[in-house]
CSV table of C-alpha atoms and ligand atoms in Angstrom, one decimal:
chain,number,residue,atom,x,y,z
A,1,MET,CA,96.1,129.6,104.4
A,2,PHE,CA,96.9,125.8,105.2
A,3,ASP,CA,98.2,125.2,108.4
A,4,VAL,CA,101.4,122.5,107.6
A,5,VAL,CA,102.2,119.5,109.0
A,6,GLY,CA,98.8,116.7,109.0
A,7,THR,CA,97.3,119.0,106.7
A,8,LEU,CA,99.6,119.6,103.3
A,9,VAL,CA,102.9,116.7,104.6
A,10,GLU,CA,103.9,114.6,107.1
A,11,PRO,CA,107.1,113.3,107.9
A,12,CYS,CA,108.3,109.7,106.1
A,13,PRO,CA,109.8,108.5,107.6
A,14,SER,CA,107.9,108.4,110.5
A,15,VAL,CA,108.7,111.1,113.7
A,16,ALA,CA,108.9,107.9,116.0
A,17,ARG,CA,111.1,105.8,112.6
A,18,ALA,CA,113.7,108.2,112.4
A,19,TYR,CA,114.6,109.6,116.6
A,20,ARG,CA,114.6,106.0,116.9
A,21,ASP,CA,117.5,105.2,113.6
A,22,THR,CA,119.0,108.6,114.5
A,23,GLY,CA,119.5,107.1,117.9
A,24,ARG,CA,121.0,103.8,116.7
A,25,ALA,CA,123.4,105.3,114.3
A,26,HIS,CA,124.7,106.7,117.9
A,27,GLY,CA,125.0,103.9,119.8
A,28,ILE,CA,121.2,104.4,121.7
A,29,GLU,CA,118.9,102.0,121.8
A,30,ILE,CA,114.8,102.8,122.1
A,31,ASP,CA,112.7,100.8,120.5
A,32,GLU,CA,109.2,102.9,118.7
A,33,GLU,CA,107.0,102.5,120.6
A,34,ALA,CA,108.2,104.1,123.7
A,35,ILE,CA,109.2,106.9,121.1
A,36,ARG,CA,105.6,107.8,121.3
A,37,VAL,CA,104.8,107.8,124.2
A,38,ALA,CA,107.8,110.1,125.6
A,39,PHE,CA,107.6,111.6,121.9
A,40,ARG,CA,104.3,113.0,123.3
A,41,ALA,CA,104.7,114.0,126.4
A,42,ALA,CA,107.8,116.0,125.6
A,43,TRP,CA,105.3,117.6,123.2
A,44,GLN,CA,103.1,119.2,126.1
A,45,ARG,CA,105.8,119.3,128.1
A,46,GLN,CA,106.8,122.4,125.7
A,47,GLU,CA,103.6,123.6,125.0
A,48,ALA,CA,102.6,124.1,128.4
A,49,ILE,CA,105.7,126.2,128.4
A,50,ASP,CA,104.5,128.4,126.0
A,51,ALA,CA,101.6,128.8,127.3
A,52,ALA,CA,102.6,129.8,130.8
A,53,ALA,CA,105.4,132.3,129.6
A,54,THR,CA,104.4,135.6,129.8
A,55,PRO,CA,103.1,137.1,126.4
A,56,ALA,CA,102.4,133.7,125.6
A,57,HIS,CA,102.7,131.9,122.9
A,58,ALA,CA,105.3,134.0,122.0
A,59,THR,CA,108.4,132.1,119.5
A,60,ASP,CA,111.6,133.3,118.0
A,61,ARG,CA,114.4,130.6,116.2
A,62,ARG,CA,116.2,130.6,119.6
A,63,ARG,CA,113.0,129.2,120.8
A,64,GLU,CA,112.4,126.6,118.9
A,65,ARG,CA,115.4,125.7,118.8
A,66,GLU,CA,115.2,125.1,122.9
A,67,ARG,CA,111.7,123.9,122.3
A,68,TRP,CA,113.8,120.8,119.9
A,69,GLN,CA,116.2,120.6,121.6
A,70,GLY,CA,113.8,120.3,124.6
A,71,ILE,CA,112.6,117.5,123.3
A,72,VAL,CA,115.2,115.4,121.9
A,73,ALA,CA,116.5,115.4,125.4
A,74,ASP,CA,113.3,114.0,126.7
A,75,VAL,CA,112.9,111.4,124.3
A,76,PHE,CA,116.9,109.7,124.8
A,77,GLY,CA,117.5,110.9,128.2
A,78,PRO,CA,120.5,112.1,130.0
A,79,VAL,CA,123.0,110.0,126.6
A,80,ALA,CA,126.2,111.7,126.0
A,81,ALA,CA,125.4,111.8,122.5
A,82,LEU,CA,122.1,113.5,122.9
A,83,PRO,CA,123.8,117.3,121.7
A,84,ALA,CA,125.1,115.2,117.7
A,85,ILE,CA,121.0,113.2,118.3
A,86,PHE,CA,119.7,116.5,118.0
A,87,ALA,CA,121.8,118.3,115.6
A,88,ASP,CA,121.3,114.7,113.3
A,89,LEU,CA,117.4,115.1,113.9
A,90,TRP,CA,117.4,119.2,113.6
A,91,ASP,CA,118.9,118.2,110.5
A,92,HIS,CA,116.8,115.6,109.5
A,93,PHE,CA,114.2,117.9,109.5
A,94,ALA,CA,115.0,120.8,107.3
A,95,ASP,CA,115.6,117.9,104.7
A,96,PRO,CA,112.5,118.6,101.8
A,97,ARG,CA,113.4,114.8,101.5
A,98,ALA,CA,112.6,113.9,105.0
A,99,TRP,CA,108.4,114.8,103.9
A,100,ARG,CA,105.6,114.4,101.9
A,101,PRO,CA,101.8,115.2,100.4
A,102,VAL,CA,99.0,114.4,102.3
A,103,GLY,CA,96.7,113.6,99.8
A,104,ARG,CA,94.1,115.1,100.8
A,105,GLY,CA,96.2,118.6,101.0
A,106,VAL,CA,96.8,118.4,98.1
A,107,ASP,CA,93.3,118.1,96.9
A,108,LEU,CA,92.4,121.0,99.1
A,109,VAL,CA,95.4,122.9,98.0
A,110,ALA,CA,94.5,121.7,94.0
A,111,ALA,CA,90.1,123.2,94.6
A,112,ALA,CA,91.5,126.3,96.3
A,113,ARG,CA,93.3,126.7,93.5
A,114,GLY,CA,90.9,126.4,91.2
A,115,ALA,CA,89.1,128.5,92.6
A,116,GLY,CA,91.1,131.6,92.0
A,117,LEU,CA,92.5,131.6,95.0
A,118,GLU,CA,95.6,133.1,97.1
A,119,ILE,CA,97.3,130.6,99.2
A,120,ALA,CA,99.7,130.8,102.3
A,121,LEU,CA,101.3,128.9,105.1
A,122,ALA,CA,100.4,129.6,108.6
A,123,SER,CA,102.6,127.5,110.4
A,124,ASN,CA,104.1,126.5,114.1
A,125,PHE,CA,107.3,124.8,112.8
A,126,ASP,CA,110.1,127.7,112.9
A,127,GLU,CA,111.5,128.7,110.0
A,128,ARG,CA,113.4,125.2,108.5
A,129,LEU,CA,109.6,125.3,106.6
A,130,LEU,CA,111.2,128.3,104.3
A,131,ALA,CA,113.8,125.7,103.1
A,132,ILE,CA,111.4,122.6,102.3
A,133,ALA,CA,108.4,124.8,101.2
A,134,PRO,CA,109.4,125.2,98.2
A,135,ALA,CA,110.7,121.8,96.9
A,136,VAL,CA,107.9,120.2,98.5
A,137,ALA,CA,104.2,119.5,96.9
A,138,PRO,CA,102.2,121.0,96.8
A,139,LEU,CA,103.1,123.8,99.8
A,140,ASP,CA,105.1,124.8,96.6
A,141,ALA,CA,101.9,126.3,95.7
A,142,ALA,CA,101.6,128.8,98.9
A,143,SER,CA,102.5,132.6,97.7
A,144,HIS,CA,103.4,133.8,101.3
A,145,VAL,CA,104.8,131.8,104.1
A,146,PHE,CA,104.5,132.6,107.5
A,147,ALA,CA,106.1,130.3,110.1
A,148,SER,CA,105.8,131.2,113.5
A,149,SER,CA,109.6,131.9,114.6
A,150,GLU,CA,109.5,134.3,111.9
A,151,LEU,CA,106.2,135.9,113.0
A,152,GLY,CA,107.4,135.9,116.4
A,153,TRP,CA,104.0,134.1,117.6
A,154,ARG,CA,102.8,130.3,117.5
A,155,LYS,CA,99.1,129.4,117.3
A,156,PRO,CA,97.1,129.3,118.6
A,157,ALA,CA,98.1,133.4,120.4
A,158,LEU,CA,95.3,135.8,119.1
A,159,GLU,CA,98.8,137.1,117.9
A,160,PHE,CA,99.8,134.8,115.3
A,161,PHE,CA,96.4,135.5,113.7
A,162,ARG,CA,97.2,139.4,113.9
A,163,ALA,CA,100.6,139.5,112.9
A,164,VAL,CA,99.5,137.4,109.4
A,165,GLU,CA,96.5,139.8,109.1
A,166,ARG,CA,99.7,142.8,108.6
A,167,ARG,CA,101.4,140.8,106.7
A,168,LEU,CA,98.9,140.4,103.8
A,169,GLY,CA,96.4,143.7,104.9
A,170,ARG,CA,93.3,141.1,104.4
A,171,ARG,CA,90.4,141.8,106.9
A,172,PRO,CA,90.8,138.3,109.9
A,173,ASP,CA,86.7,137.8,108.1
A,174,GLU,CA,88.4,137.7,104.5
A,175,LEU,CA,91.3,134.9,105.9
A,176,ILE,CA,90.1,131.1,106.0
A,177,LEU,CA,92.8,128.9,107.8
A,178,VAL,CA,92.0,125.3,107.2
A,179,GLY,CA,94.2,122.5,109.5
A,180,ASP,CA,94.7,119.2,110.8
A,181,ASP,CA,94.4,121.2,114.9
A,182,PRO,CA,90.9,121.4,117.0
A,183,ARG,CA,92.5,123.7,119.1
A,184,LEU,CA,95.6,125.6,116.7
A,185,ASP,CA,93.8,125.4,113.9
A,186,LEU,CA,90.3,125.6,114.0
A,187,ALA,CA,89.6,127.4,117.5
A,188,ALA,CA,92.6,129.8,116.9
A,189,ALA,CA,91.0,131.0,113.3
A,190,HIS,CA,87.6,131.4,115.3
A,191,ARG,CA,88.7,133.3,118.1
A,192,ALA,CA,91.0,136.0,115.8
A,193,GLY,CA,88.0,136.0,113.5
A,194,TRP,CA,89.3,134.0,110.3
A,195,HIS,CA,87.2,131.5,109.3
A,196,ALA,CA,88.3,128.0,110.0
A,197,ARG,CA,88.5,124.3,108.6
A,198,LEU,CA,89.7,121.1,110.5
A,199,VAL,CA,90.6,118.7,108.7
A,200,ASP,CA,91.2,115.2,110.3
A,201,GLY,CA,94.6,115.2,111.5
B,1,MG,MG1,99.1,120.5,112.1
């Protein structure tokens, strides 16, 4: 089982560049460093909302869309073009061409295939991943794609891992998650009784 963003693929251009260019197309000028700082804080704010919810880290398509609306609003502020900027960014990151393979991830997937392992994706990305996965290497090697909005849970929820086990008919100790996040991938998978390996983020 592989995490997706930061482990197997990364945005290209970067998130900050994509936000800058999209803002610019709507007459809003923010430099990339300011976007990076604002994005990080906005991302953490949404993570905190999920952690404080009851049940924690439950999600669906509406919540994932709301998350990204919140992040885009935090980055750009209350500008009139906000709905249009959000719509463009949503579509941008839904496009397979906005993503490129991470070399190390390509090697890991090749090694897993060579060892005869079944490969799946376990991601906090939403349903947009379902269209991206078949179109971007090495995601296209996966026989199953588990996206948060479709499972109903985000990592690090224990329920995320249990839902994957049920769908695959596997025990926790038959599964290994490879990811780039110490908390969402390594610690959460271990807590679920899975094997786990961290790659450098
Ligand atoms: Mg990741």
